[in-house]
Amino acid sequence: MKKDLEKLKQEFEELIHKVTDRDNLENLKTEFLGRKGKLKNLLQHVATLADEERKVVGKIANEVKEAIEVAYGNKEQEIVGSESSVHAQREWIDITEPGHFNEEGHLHPTSQAIAEISDIFGRIGFSAVRAPEIDWDYYVFESLNMPKDHPARDDWETFFMDIPEAKKGKLVLTPHTSNSQVRHMEEVKPPIRMININRTYRRQIDITHIPMFHQFEGLMIDKDISVTHLKGVLDYFAKAFFGPNRKTRLRPHHFRFTEPSFEVDISCEVCGGDDSGACRLCKGGWVELGGAGMVHPNVLKAGGLDPNVYSGFAFGWGVERTFMMREGIKIDDLRILYKNDLRFVKQF
Ligand code: FA5
């Protein structure tokens, strides 16, 4: 039996040598040390041996069992070690390698311009308001002293909603932001300093016109407001937005809702205001940005204000045109702003 035990130990040691994974290791251990294993099997007649011999065999059996357990333990360590090194190799990361960054978007140039315009006017106390983008004919035209036959009220210029007329007329996709004027006067009493920036719509499309564009409307009303204040505010804006060397010019014009009315020009960034006509961009030193004027007495009345007490000015400029005239922008076709071409948008 001693020999058999020795052989068993040797057999185990030979077999364990070839084992490379946990499952086979466990199976081998069960095969030798399990309840129905080889060692138990070998020792089943030990009780029939004489006392002396039983002690010796029992001692050897314990030594064999211990040796098998030690060999098992060592193998287990070995397998765990090799498993973790395989794992480490598979999962290896180079912490010095530069990471992958998600591309960060940014605001569209028009939105950037809107934020900047609001901020510039905010600094001189103009509070931002938001008049409806779809509004009644009354606020868009009628209350602004525009007669029924005014060309802007024609279907070819303005988008009218296809729904029945109500008390304040048809519903209109606002073709300008001036609908904010009487709306604001109805809500707030002077002194008024407001800026309304919104989307506007017209039936126009070419290199300087788009059907959906943005305007910013400024309105200031108080006692003794004059053209000088208008000029001061516009100059302040031009210098803040375009830079200290730019100037504005008021050119006589006609709007139904202002009297007197002006077109506002900005000195050309390319020639710096050269009036010789040599500049290819502006042909005279100035570029038109929008309209302005002193609020018409009829508009003040529509807003519930007495024109003998109050006066004010208003202006309405295109955001896209204003942005386009910024130093270094050099956009020669306004439509590119809304073509969703990332190569263009990413430049700003
Ligand atoms: C008006 O819309 C007046 N409401 C402006 C105003 C307000 C005058 C307050 C007096 C007092 P006008 O139609 O000129 O004016 O448009 C003003 C500006 O909007 C233009 O100078 C231009 O910058 C911009 N604009 C007009 N139509 C378009 C268009 N289709 N695409 C892009 N910008 C446009």
mmCIF file of C-alpha atoms and ligand atoms in Angstrom:
data_model
loop_
_atom_site.group_PDB
_atom_site.id
_atom_site.type_symbol
_atom_site.label_atom_id
_atom_site.label_comp_id
_atom_site.label_asym_id
_atom_site.label_seq_id
_atom_site.Cartn_x
_atom_site.Cartn_y
_atom_site.Cartn_z
ATOM 1 C CA MET A 1 0.000 0.000 0.000
ATOM 2 C CA LYS A 2 2.925 2.290 0.730
ATOM 3 C CA LYS A 3 4.074 1.812 -2.838
ATOM 4 C CA ASP A 4 0.582 2.460 -4.140
ATOM 5 C CA LEU A 5 0.443 5.715 -2.190
ATOM 6 C CA GLU A 6 3.822 6.765 -3.563
ATOM 7 C CA LYS A 7 2.648 5.937 -7.081
ATOM 8 C CA LEU A 8 -0.522 7.941 -6.546
ATOM 9 C CA LYS A 9 1.524 10.960 -5.528
ATOM 10 C CA GLN A 10 3.778 10.597 -8.562
ATOM 11 C CA GLU A 11 0.800 10.185 -10.872
ATOM 12 C CA PHE A 12 -0.750 13.347 -9.477
ATOM 13 C CA GLU A 13 2.483 15.286 -9.887
ATOM 14 C CA GLU A 14 2.859 14.180 -13.497
ATOM 15 C CA LEU A 15 -0.700 15.045 -14.374
ATOM 16 C CA ILE A 16 -0.750 18.419 -12.635
ATOM 17 C CA HIS A 17 2.322 19.378 -14.586
ATOM 18 C CA LYS A 18 0.273 19.374 -17.785
ATOM 19 C CA VAL A 19 -2.675 21.344 -16.368
ATOM 20 C CA THR A 20 -3.020 24.911 -17.639
ATOM 21 C CA ASP A 21 -6.476 26.044 -16.551
ATOM 22 C CA ARG A 22 -8.684 26.133 -13.481
ATOM 23 C CA ASP A 23 -11.336 23.654 -14.658
ATOM 24 C CA ASN A 24 -8.850 20.865 -15.304
ATOM 25 C CA LEU A 25 -7.109 21.640 -12.030
ATOM 26 C CA GLU A 26 -10.346 21.293 -10.071
ATOM 27 C CA ASN A 27 -11.227 18.064 -11.905
ATOM 28 C CA LEU A 28 -7.806 16.624 -11.124
ATOM 29 C CA LYS A 29 -8.124 17.493 -7.450
ATOM 30 C CA THR A 30 -11.551 15.845 -7.266
ATOM 31 C CA GLU A 31 -10.211 12.790 -9.098
ATOM 32 C CA PHE A 32 -7.503 12.307 -6.463
ATOM 33 C CA LEU A 33 -8.840 13.851 -3.225
ATOM 34 C CA GLY A 34 -12.623 13.783 -3.783
ATOM 35 C CA ARG A 35 -15.085 11.700 -1.731
ATOM 36 C CA LYS A 36 -14.979 9.010 -4.365
ATOM 37 C CA GLY A 37 -11.410 9.882 -5.398
ATOM 38 C CA LYS A 38 -8.352 7.726 -5.864
ATOM 39 C CA LEU A 39 -6.889 8.342 -2.394
ATOM 40 C CA LYS A 40 -10.146 7.437 -0.613
ATOM 41 C CA ASN A 41 -10.395 4.398 -2.815
ATOM 42 C CA LEU A 42 -6.869 3.292 -1.931
ATOM 43 C CA LEU A 43 -7.431 3.771 1.795
ATOM 44 C CA GLN A 44 -10.765 1.966 2.018
ATOM 45 C CA HIS A 45 -9.187 -1.198 3.429
ATOM 46 C CA VAL A 46 -6.822 0.590 5.819
ATOM 47 C CA ALA A 47 -9.058 -0.319 8.765
ATOM 48 C CA THR A 48 -8.363 -4.004 8.216
ATOM 49 C CA LEU A 49 -4.592 -3.525 8.656
ATOM 50 C CA ALA A 50 -2.751 -4.328 11.844
ATOM 51 C CA ASP A 51 -2.350 -1.413 14.276
ATOM 52 C CA GLU A 52 1.321 -0.741 13.579
ATOM 53 C CA GLU A 53 0.944 -0.887 9.867
ATOM 54 C CA ARG A 54 -2.190 1.206 9.957
ATOM 55 C CA LYS A 55 -0.318 4.003 11.724
ATOM 56 C CA VAL A 56 2.483 3.968 9.151
ATOM 57 C CA VAL A 57 0.101 3.864 6.202
ATOM 58 C CA GLY A 58 -2.044 6.596 7.785
ATOM 59 C CA LYS A 59 1.037 8.810 8.191
ATOM 60 C CA ILE A 60 2.140 8.242 4.604
ATOM 61 C CA ALA A 61 -1.417 8.808 3.372
ATOM 62 C CA ASN A 62 -1.449 12.177 5.178
ATOM 63 C CA GLU A 63 1.900 13.120 3.661
ATOM 64 C CA VAL A 64 0.651 12.203 0.198
ATOM 65 C CA LYS A 65 -2.534 14.200 0.748
ATOM 66 C CA GLU A 66 -0.528 17.200 1.939
ATOM 67 C CA ALA A 67 1.871 16.915 -1.011
ATOM 68 C CA ILE A 68 -1.095 16.810 -3.425
ATOM 69 C CA GLU A 69 -2.636 19.841 -1.745
ATOM 70 C CA VAL A 70 0.626 21.802 -1.873
ATOM 71 C CA ALA A 71 1.081 20.918 -5.566
ATOM 72 C CA TYR A 72 -2.530 21.939 -6.148
ATOM 73 C CA GLY A 73 -1.992 25.271 -4.309
ATOM 74 C CA ASN A 74 1.160 26.070 -6.280
ATOM 75 C CA LYS A 75 -0.546 25.296 -9.569
ATOM 76 C CA GLU A 76 -3.499 27.447 -8.641
ATOM 77 C CA GLN A 77 -1.168 30.409 -7.978
ATOM 78 C CA GLU A 78 0.562 29.809 -11.273
ATOM 79 C CA ILE A 79 -2.745 29.809 -13.188
ATOM 80 C CA VAL A 80 -4.004 32.978 -11.443
ATOM 81 C CA GLY A 81 -0.693 34.689 -12.284
ATOM 82 C CA SER A 82 -0.795 33.775 -15.941
ATOM 83 C CA GLU A 83 -4.489 34.691 -16.223
ATOM 84 C CA SER A 84 -3.877 38.173 -14.853
ATOM 85 C CA SER A 85 -0.923 38.764 -17.141
ATOM 86 C CA VAL A 86 -3.045 37.744 -20.170
ATOM 87 C CA HIS A 87 -5.767 40.068 -18.872
ATOM 88 C CA ALA A 88 -3.280 42.885 -18.386
ATOM 89 C CA GLN A 89 -1.999 42.447 -21.920
ATOM 90 C CA ARG A 90 -5.459 42.448 -23.399
ATOM 91 C CA GLU A 91 -6.603 45.467 -21.388
ATOM 92 C CA TRP A 92 -3.385 47.422 -21.606
ATOM 93 C CA ILE A 93 -3.747 51.139 -22.008
ATOM 94 C CA ASP A 94 -1.147 53.698 -22.845
ATOM 95 C CA ILE A 95 -1.910 56.512 -20.487
ATOM 96 C CA THR A 96 0.466 58.821 -22.338
ATOM 97 C CA GLU A 97 -1.472 58.541 -25.587
ATOM 98 C CA PRO A 98 -3.534 61.693 -26.365
ATOM 99 C CA GLY A 99 -7.268 61.080 -25.772
ATOM 100 C CA HIS A 100 -10.080 61.218 -28.316
ATOM 101 C CA PHE A 101 -11.960 64.480 -27.970
ATOM 102 C CA ASN A 102 -15.596 64.961 -28.898
ATOM 103 C CA GLU A 103 -15.813 67.801 -31.341
ATOM 104 C CA GLU A 104 -17.273 70.853 -29.624
ATOM 105 C CA GLY A 105 -19.867 72.864 -31.495
ATOM 106 C CA HIS A 106 -20.420 76.584 -31.167
ATOM 107 C CA LEU A 107 -23.157 79.101 -31.762
ATOM 108 C CA HIS A 108 -24.012 79.974 -35.341
ATOM 109 C CA PRO A 109 -22.471 83.328 -36.406
ATOM 110 C CA THR A 110 -25.939 84.925 -36.458
ATOM 111 C CA SER A 111 -26.563 83.797 -32.871
ATOM 112 C CA GLN A 112 -23.142 85.111 -31.880
ATOM 113 C CA ALA A 113 -23.974 88.470 -33.487
ATOM 114 C CA ILE A 114 -27.375 88.560 -31.703
ATOM 115 C CA ALA A 115 -25.745 87.915 -28.319
ATOM 116 C CA GLU A 116 -23.187 90.631 -28.944
ATOM 117 C CA ILE A 117 -25.746 93.179 -30.165
ATOM 118 C CA SER A 118 -27.942 92.579 -27.067
ATOM 119 C CA ASP A 119 -24.915 92.983 -24.859
ATOM 120 C CA ILE A 120 -23.797 96.242 -26.516
ATOM 121 C CA PHE A 121 -27.240 97.824 -26.125
ATOM 122 C CA GLY A 122 -27.641 96.348 -22.632
ATOM 123 C CA ARG A 123 -24.596 98.347 -21.569
ATOM 124 C CA ILE A 124 -26.426 101.634 -22.291
ATOM 125 C CA GLY A 125 -29.645 100.562 -20.585
ATOM 126 C CA PHE A 126 -31.668 99.112 -23.478
ATOM 127 C CA SER A 127 -33.634 96.169 -22.112
ATOM 128 C CA ALA A 128 -34.211 93.166 -24.347
ATOM 129 C CA VAL A 129 -37.860 92.434 -25.200
ATOM 130 C CA ARG A 130 -39.349 89.852 -27.546
ATOM 131 C CA ALA A 131 -42.349 90.781 -29.639
ATOM 132 C CA PRO A 132 -44.181 87.926 -31.413
ATOM 133 C CA GLU A 133 -42.634 86.590 -34.588
ATOM 134 C CA ILE A 134 -46.122 86.037 -36.024
ATOM 135 C CA ASP A 135 -48.261 89.038 -35.244
ATOM 136 C CA TRP A 136 -51.444 90.869 -36.108
ATOM 137 C CA ASP A 137 -51.562 93.194 -39.090
ATOM 138 C CA TYR A 138 -52.430 95.947 -36.593
ATOM 139 C CA TYR A 139 -49.017 95.827 -34.847
ATOM 140 C CA VAL A 140 -47.045 95.058 -38.007
ATOM 141 C CA PHE A 141 -48.597 97.745 -40.272
ATOM 142 C CA GLU A 142 -51.747 99.546 -39.179
ATOM 143 C CA SER A 143 -50.531 101.034 -35.877
ATOM 144 C CA LEU A 144 -47.296 102.025 -37.647
ATOM 145 C CA ASN A 145 -49.112 104.507 -39.815
ATOM 146 C CA MET A 146 -48.917 102.293 -42.912
ATOM 147 C CA PRO A 147 -51.930 102.702 -45.145
ATOM 148 C CA LYS A 148 -53.816 99.677 -46.495
ATOM 149 C CA ASP A 149 -52.256 100.201 -49.946
ATOM 150 C CA HIS A 150 -48.659 100.304 -48.704
ATOM 151 C CA PRO A 151 -46.498 97.978 -50.878
ATOM 152 C CA ALA A 152 -45.250 95.994 -47.852
ATOM 153 C CA ARG A 153 -48.834 94.965 -47.125
ATOM 154 C CA ASP A 154 -49.058 93.386 -50.524
ATOM 155 C CA ASP A 155 -49.025 89.597 -50.740
ATOM 156 C CA TRP A 156 -45.811 89.755 -52.770
ATOM 157 C CA GLU A 157 -43.771 91.217 -49.938
ATOM 158 C CA THR A 158 -45.267 89.661 -46.832
ATOM 159 C CA PHE A 159 -46.349 86.166 -45.813
ATOM 160 C CA PHE A 160 -49.917 86.269 -44.540
ATOM 161 C CA MET A 161 -51.330 83.335 -42.562
ATOM 162 C CA ASP A 162 -54.165 81.559 -44.266
ATOM 163 C CA ILE A 163 -56.675 81.945 -41.433
ATOM 164 C CA PRO A 164 -59.729 84.205 -41.010
ATOM 165 C CA GLU A 165 -59.136 87.835 -40.063
ATOM 166 C CA ALA A 166 -59.650 88.798 -36.421
ATOM 167 C CA LYS A 167 -60.240 92.148 -34.722
ATOM 168 C CA LYS A 168 -56.617 93.196 -35.256
ATOM 169 C CA GLY A 169 -56.578 91.999 -38.865
ATOM 170 C CA LYS A 170 -54.728 89.137 -40.495
ATOM 171 C CA LEU A 171 -51.930 87.189 -38.873
ATOM 172 C CA VAL A 172 -48.592 87.919 -40.534
ATOM 173 C CA LEU A 173 -45.083 86.436 -40.459
ATOM 174 C CA THR A 174 -43.461 89.672 -39.329
ATOM 175 C CA PRO A 175 -41.502 91.286 -42.213
ATOM 176 C CA HIS A 176 -39.788 93.620 -39.726
ATOM 177 C CA THR A 177 -39.306 93.901 -35.976
ATOM 178 C CA SER A 178 -41.129 97.246 -35.799
ATOM 179 C CA ASN A 179 -44.240 95.423 -34.491
ATOM 180 C CA SER A 180 -42.493 95.700 -31.116
ATOM 181 C CA GLN A 181 -42.904 99.499 -31.050
ATOM 182 C CA VAL A 182 -46.621 99.936 -30.276
ATOM 183 C CA ARG A 183 -46.706 96.614 -28.388
ATOM 184 C CA HIS A 184 -44.019 97.914 -26.027
ATOM 185 C CA MET A 185 -45.627 101.343 -25.619
ATOM 186 C CA GLU A 186 -48.843 99.563 -24.586
ATOM 187 C CA GLU A 187 -46.970 97.747 -21.842
ATOM 188 C CA VAL A 188 -44.373 100.212 -20.554
ATOM 189 C CA LYS A 189 -44.619 103.930 -19.961
ATOM 190 C CA PRO A 190 -41.654 106.246 -20.785
ATOM 191 C CA PRO A 191 -38.772 106.480 -20.282
ATOM 192 C CA ILE A 192 -38.467 103.588 -22.750
ATOM 193 C CA ARG A 193 -35.242 102.004 -23.944
ATOM 194 C CA MET A 194 -35.835 98.646 -25.543
ATOM 195 C CA ILE A 195 -34.192 96.362 -28.052
ATOM 196 C CA ASN A 196 -36.145 93.632 -29.833
ATOM 197 C CA ILE A 197 -34.197 91.076 -31.852
ATOM 198 C CA ASN A 198 -36.226 88.560 -33.804
ATOM 199 C CA ARG A 199 -36.658 86.518 -36.960
ATOM 200 C CA THR A 200 -38.335 88.297 -39.854
ATOM 201 C CA TYR A 201 -39.698 87.067 -43.179
ATOM 202 C CA ARG A 202 -40.018 88.509 -46.664
ATOM 203 C CA ARG A 203 -40.622 87.156 -50.135
ATOM 204 C CA GLN A 204 -37.110 87.967 -51.298
ATOM 205 C CA ILE A 205 -34.057 85.981 -52.259
ATOM 206 C CA ASP A 206 -30.790 87.081 -53.886
ATOM 207 C CA ILE A 207 -27.222 87.688 -52.733
ATOM 208 C CA THR A 208 -28.190 90.411 -50.250
ATOM 209 C CA HIS A 209 -31.721 89.185 -49.410
ATOM 210 C CA ILE A 210 -32.939 86.007 -47.733
ATOM 211 C CA PRO A 211 -36.561 85.017 -47.000
ATOM 212 C CA MET A 212 -35.866 84.461 -43.284
ATOM 213 C CA PHE A 213 -33.497 86.920 -41.675
ATOM 214 C CA HIS A 214 -33.128 88.763 -38.367
ATOM 215 C CA GLN A 215 -33.584 92.362 -37.424
ATOM 216 C CA PHE A 216 -32.865 94.310 -34.285
ATOM 217 C CA GLU A 217 -35.216 97.102 -33.406
ATOM 218 C CA GLY A 218 -34.282 99.831 -30.984
ATOM 219 C CA LEU A 219 -36.772 102.223 -29.424
ATOM 220 C CA MET A 220 -36.094 105.134 -27.103
ATOM 221 C CA ILE A 221 -38.890 107.401 -25.901
ATOM 222 C CA ASP A 222 -38.791 110.126 -23.298
ATOM 223 C CA LYS A 223 -39.245 113.883 -23.027
ATOM 224 C CA ASP A 224 -36.973 115.931 -25.332
ATOM 225 C CA ILE A 225 -35.438 113.083 -27.313
ATOM 226 C CA SER A 226 -33.901 114.351 -30.561
ATOM 227 C CA VAL A 227 -32.005 113.170 -33.647
ATOM 228 C CA THR A 228 -28.788 113.936 -31.766
ATOM 229 C CA HIS A 229 -29.567 111.123 -29.326
ATOM 230 C CA LEU A 230 -30.262 108.776 -32.240
ATOM 231 C CA LYS A 231 -26.953 109.656 -33.873
ATOM 232 C CA GLY A 232 -25.108 109.241 -30.557
ATOM 233 C CA VAL A 233 -26.584 105.771 -29.939
ATOM 234 C CA LEU A 234 -25.873 104.598 -33.495
ATOM 235 C CA ASP A 235 -22.284 105.871 -33.355
ATOM 236 C CA TYR A 236 -21.794 104.148 -30.017
ATOM 237 C CA PHE A 237 -23.098 100.892 -31.496
ATOM 238 C CA ALA A 238 -20.993 101.177 -34.655
ATOM 239 C CA LYS A 239 -17.801 101.725 -32.674
ATOM 240 C CA ALA A 240 -18.596 98.907 -30.218
ATOM 241 C CA PHE A 241 -19.529 96.380 -32.920
ATOM 242 C CA PHE A 242 -17.325 97.364 -35.842
ATOM 243 C CA GLY A 243 -14.353 99.032 -34.156
ATOM 244 C CA PRO A 244 -13.284 102.554 -33.170
ATOM 245 C CA ASN A 245 -12.514 103.784 -36.691
ATOM 246 C CA ARG A 246 -15.976 103.206 -38.166
ATOM 247 C CA LYS A 247 -18.473 106.061 -38.557
ATOM 248 C CA THR A 248 -22.218 106.149 -39.230
ATOM 249 C CA ARG A 249 -24.104 108.446 -41.563
ATOM 250 C CA LEU A 250 -27.797 109.297 -41.633
ATOM 251 C CA ARG A 251 -29.213 109.660 -45.136
ATOM 252 C CA PRO A 252 -32.720 111.093 -45.644
ATOM 253 C CA HIS A 253 -35.251 108.374 -46.429
ATOM 254 C CA HIS A 254 -38.941 107.664 -46.054
ATOM 255 C CA PHE A 255 -40.660 105.331 -43.631
ATOM 256 C CA ARG A 256 -44.322 105.749 -42.728
ATOM 257 C CA PHE A 257 -43.641 105.261 -39.022
ATOM 258 C CA THR A 258 -40.827 107.768 -38.531
ATOM 259 C CA GLU A 259 -40.546 111.466 -39.297
ATOM 260 C CA PRO A 260 -37.901 112.446 -40.245
ATOM 261 C CA SER A 261 -36.644 109.086 -41.506
ATOM 262 C CA PHE A 262 -33.140 107.961 -42.397
ATOM 263 C CA GLU A 263 -31.198 105.164 -43.915
ATOM 264 C CA VAL A 264 -28.177 104.434 -41.736
ATOM 265 C CA ASP A 265 -24.873 103.833 -43.492
ATOM 266 C CA ILE A 266 -21.598 102.659 -42.024
ATOM 267 C CA SER A 267 -18.240 103.712 -43.354
ATOM 268 C CA CYS A 268 -16.864 100.982 -45.592
ATOM 269 C CA GLU A 269 -14.294 98.711 -43.979
ATOM 270 C CA VAL A 270 -12.406 98.212 -47.232
ATOM 271 C CA CYS A 271 -11.769 101.846 -48.230
ATOM 272 C CA GLY A 272 -12.352 103.483 -44.825
ATOM 273 C CA GLY A 273 -14.961 105.910 -46.210
ATOM 274 C CA ASP A 274 -13.386 107.027 -49.491
ATOM 275 C CA ASP A 275 -16.105 108.988 -51.360
ATOM 276 C CA SER A 276 -14.249 109.063 -54.708
ATOM 277 C CA GLY A 277 -16.209 106.028 -55.948
ATOM 278 C CA ALA A 278 -13.032 103.996 -56.410
ATOM 279 C CA CYS A 279 -13.952 101.245 -53.902
ATOM 280 C CA ARG A 280 -15.361 98.130 -55.635
ATOM 281 C CA LEU A 281 -17.348 97.071 -52.565
ATOM 282 C CA CYS A 282 -19.200 100.250 -51.640
ATOM 283 C CA LYS A 283 -18.647 102.594 -54.598
ATOM 284 C CA GLY A 284 -18.705 105.704 -52.441
ATOM 285 C CA GLY A 285 -17.345 105.035 -48.955
ATOM 286 C CA TRP A 286 -20.548 103.889 -47.234
ATOM 287 C CA VAL A 287 -22.603 100.700 -46.856
ATOM 288 C CA GLU A 288 -26.310 100.676 -45.897
ATOM 289 C CA LEU A 289 -27.241 98.798 -42.737
ATOM 290 C CA GLY A 290 -30.810 99.717 -41.840
ATOM 291 C CA GLY A 291 -33.490 102.291 -41.239
ATOM 292 C CA ALA A 292 -34.051 104.773 -38.440
ATOM 293 C CA GLY A 293 -35.940 107.913 -37.585
ATOM 294 C CA MET A 294 -37.915 109.905 -35.047
ATOM 295 C CA VAL A 295 -41.074 108.034 -34.020
ATOM 296 C CA HIS A 296 -44.052 109.434 -35.969
ATOM 297 C CA PRO A 297 -46.679 111.275 -33.830
ATOM 298 C CA ASN A 298 -49.362 108.854 -35.081
ATOM 299 C CA VAL A 299 -47.332 105.892 -33.800
ATOM 300 C CA LEU A 300 -46.892 107.553 -30.403
ATOM 301 C CA LYS A 301 -50.667 108.110 -30.313
ATOM 302 C CA ALA A 302 -51.309 104.458 -31.249
ATOM 303 C CA GLY A 303 -49.096 103.546 -28.297
ATOM 304 C CA GLY A 304 -51.180 105.770 -26.002
ATOM 305 C CA LEU A 305 -48.557 108.541 -25.693
ATOM 306 C CA ASP A 306 -49.058 112.269 -26.188
ATOM 307 C CA PRO A 307 -46.729 113.467 -29.019
ATOM 308 C CA ASN A 308 -46.731 116.947 -27.473
ATOM 309 C CA VAL A 309 -45.098 115.550 -24.355
ATOM 310 C CA TYR A 310 -43.009 112.655 -25.600
ATOM 311 C CA SER A 311 -40.664 112.127 -28.501
ATOM 312 C CA GLY A 312 -38.397 109.276 -29.428
ATOM 313 C CA PHE A 313 -36.373 107.506 -32.035
ATOM 314 C CA ALA A 314 -36.451 104.012 -33.505
ATOM 315 C CA PHE A 315 -34.133 102.032 -35.704
ATOM 316 C CA GLY A 316 -34.310 98.631 -37.383
ATOM 317 C CA TRP A 317 -31.257 96.904 -38.822
ATOM 318 C CA GLY A 318 -30.652 93.536 -40.374
ATOM 319 C CA VAL A 319 -28.536 91.292 -38.126
ATOM 320 C CA GLU A 320 -27.069 89.341 -41.062
ATOM 321 C CA ARG A 321 -26.152 92.496 -43.003
ATOM 322 C CA THR A 322 -24.618 94.005 -39.886
ATOM 323 C CA PHE A 323 -22.594 90.854 -39.261
ATOM 324 C CA MET A 324 -21.553 90.735 -42.925
ATOM 325 C CA MET A 325 -20.071 94.258 -42.704
ATOM 326 C CA ARG A 326 -17.823 93.342 -39.825
ATOM 327 C CA GLU A 327 -14.116 93.748 -40.331
ATOM 328 C CA GLY A 328 -12.538 90.768 -42.063
ATOM 329 C CA ILE A 329 -15.795 88.828 -42.667
ATOM 330 C CA LYS A 330 -15.998 89.512 -46.407
ATOM 331 C CA ILE A 331 -19.135 87.462 -47.146
ATOM 332 C CA ASP A 332 -20.195 88.194 -50.705
ATOM 333 C CA ASP A 333 -23.464 86.203 -50.619
ATOM 334 C CA LEU A 334 -25.766 86.361 -47.593
ATOM 335 C CA ARG A 335 -27.372 83.006 -48.419
ATOM 336 C CA ILE A 336 -24.265 81.113 -47.350
ATOM 337 C CA LEU A 337 -25.185 81.798 -43.715
ATOM 338 C CA TYR A 338 -28.072 79.321 -43.914
ATOM 339 C CA LYS A 339 -26.687 76.675 -46.256
ATOM 340 C CA ASN A 340 -25.688 74.444 -43.308
ATOM 341 C CA ASP A 341 -22.201 74.182 -44.748
ATOM 342 C CA LEU A 342 -19.988 73.277 -41.788
ATOM 343 C CA ARG A 343 -16.852 74.375 -43.659
ATOM 344 C CA PHE A 344 -18.278 77.901 -43.581
ATOM 345 C CA VAL A 345 -19.825 77.862 -40.096
ATOM 346 C CA LYS A 346 -16.714 76.412 -38.413
ATOM 347 C CA GLN A 347 -14.722 79.521 -39.330
ATOM 348 C CA PHE A 348 -16.535 81.644 -36.732
HETATM 349 C C1 FA5 B 1 -37.392 98.211 -42.072
HETATM 350 O O1 FA5 B 1 -37.651 97.018 -41.975
HETATM 351 C C2 FA5 B 1 -37.833 99.195 -41.019
HETATM 352 N N1 FA5 B 1 -38.764 98.548 -40.135
HETATM 353 C C3 FA5 B 1 -36.617 99.703 -40.279
HETATM 354 C C4 FA5 B 1 -36.928 100.824 -39.376
HETATM 355 C C5 FA5 B 1 -37.182 100.593 -38.029
HETATM 356 C C6 FA5 B 1 -36.968 102.133 -39.844
HETATM 357 C C7 FA5 B 1 -37.474 101.635 -37.172
HETATM 358 C C8 FA5 B 1 -37.264 103.191 -38.997
HETATM 359 C C9 FA5 B 1 -37.488 102.906 -37.676
HETATM 360 P P1 FA5 B 1 -35.979 97.998 -44.257
HETATM 361 O O2 FA5 B 1 -37.046 97.363 -45.071
HETATM 362 O O3 FA5 B 1 -35.074 98.936 -44.947
HETATM 363 O O4 FA5 B 1 -36.551 98.720 -43.012
HETATM 364 O O5 FA5 B 1 -35.100 96.829 -43.568
HETATM 365 C C10 FA5 B 1 -34.135 97.133 -42.620
HETATM 366 C C11 FA5 B 1 -32.895 96.270 -42.804
HETATM 367 O O6 FA5 B 1 -33.249 94.888 -42.752
HETATM 368 C C12 FA5 B 1 -32.223 96.401 -44.169
HETATM 369 O O7 FA5 B 1 -31.397 97.530 -44.210
HETATM 370 C C13 FA5 B 1 -31.408 95.137 -44.187
HETATM 371 O O8 FA5 B 1 -30.268 95.248 -43.347
HETATM 372 C C14 FA5 B 1 -32.351 94.162 -43.548
HETATM 373 N N2 FA5 B 1 -33.099 93.383 -44.543
HETATM 374 C C15 FA5 B 1 -34.244 93.725 -45.175
HETATM 375 N N3 FA5 B 1 -34.666 92.744 -45.995
HETATM 376 C C16 FA5 B 1 -33.758 91.750 -45.871
HETATM 377 C C17 FA5 B 1 -33.637 90.449 -46.454
HETATM 378 N N4 FA5 B 1 -34.550 89.942 -47.275
HETATM 379 N N5 FA5 B 1 -32.562 89.699 -46.113
HETATM 380 C C18 FA5 B 1 -31.647 90.165 -45.236
HETATM 381 N N6 FA5 B 1 -31.716 91.373 -44.651
HETATM 382 C C19 FA5 B 1 -32.749 92.164 -44.964
#
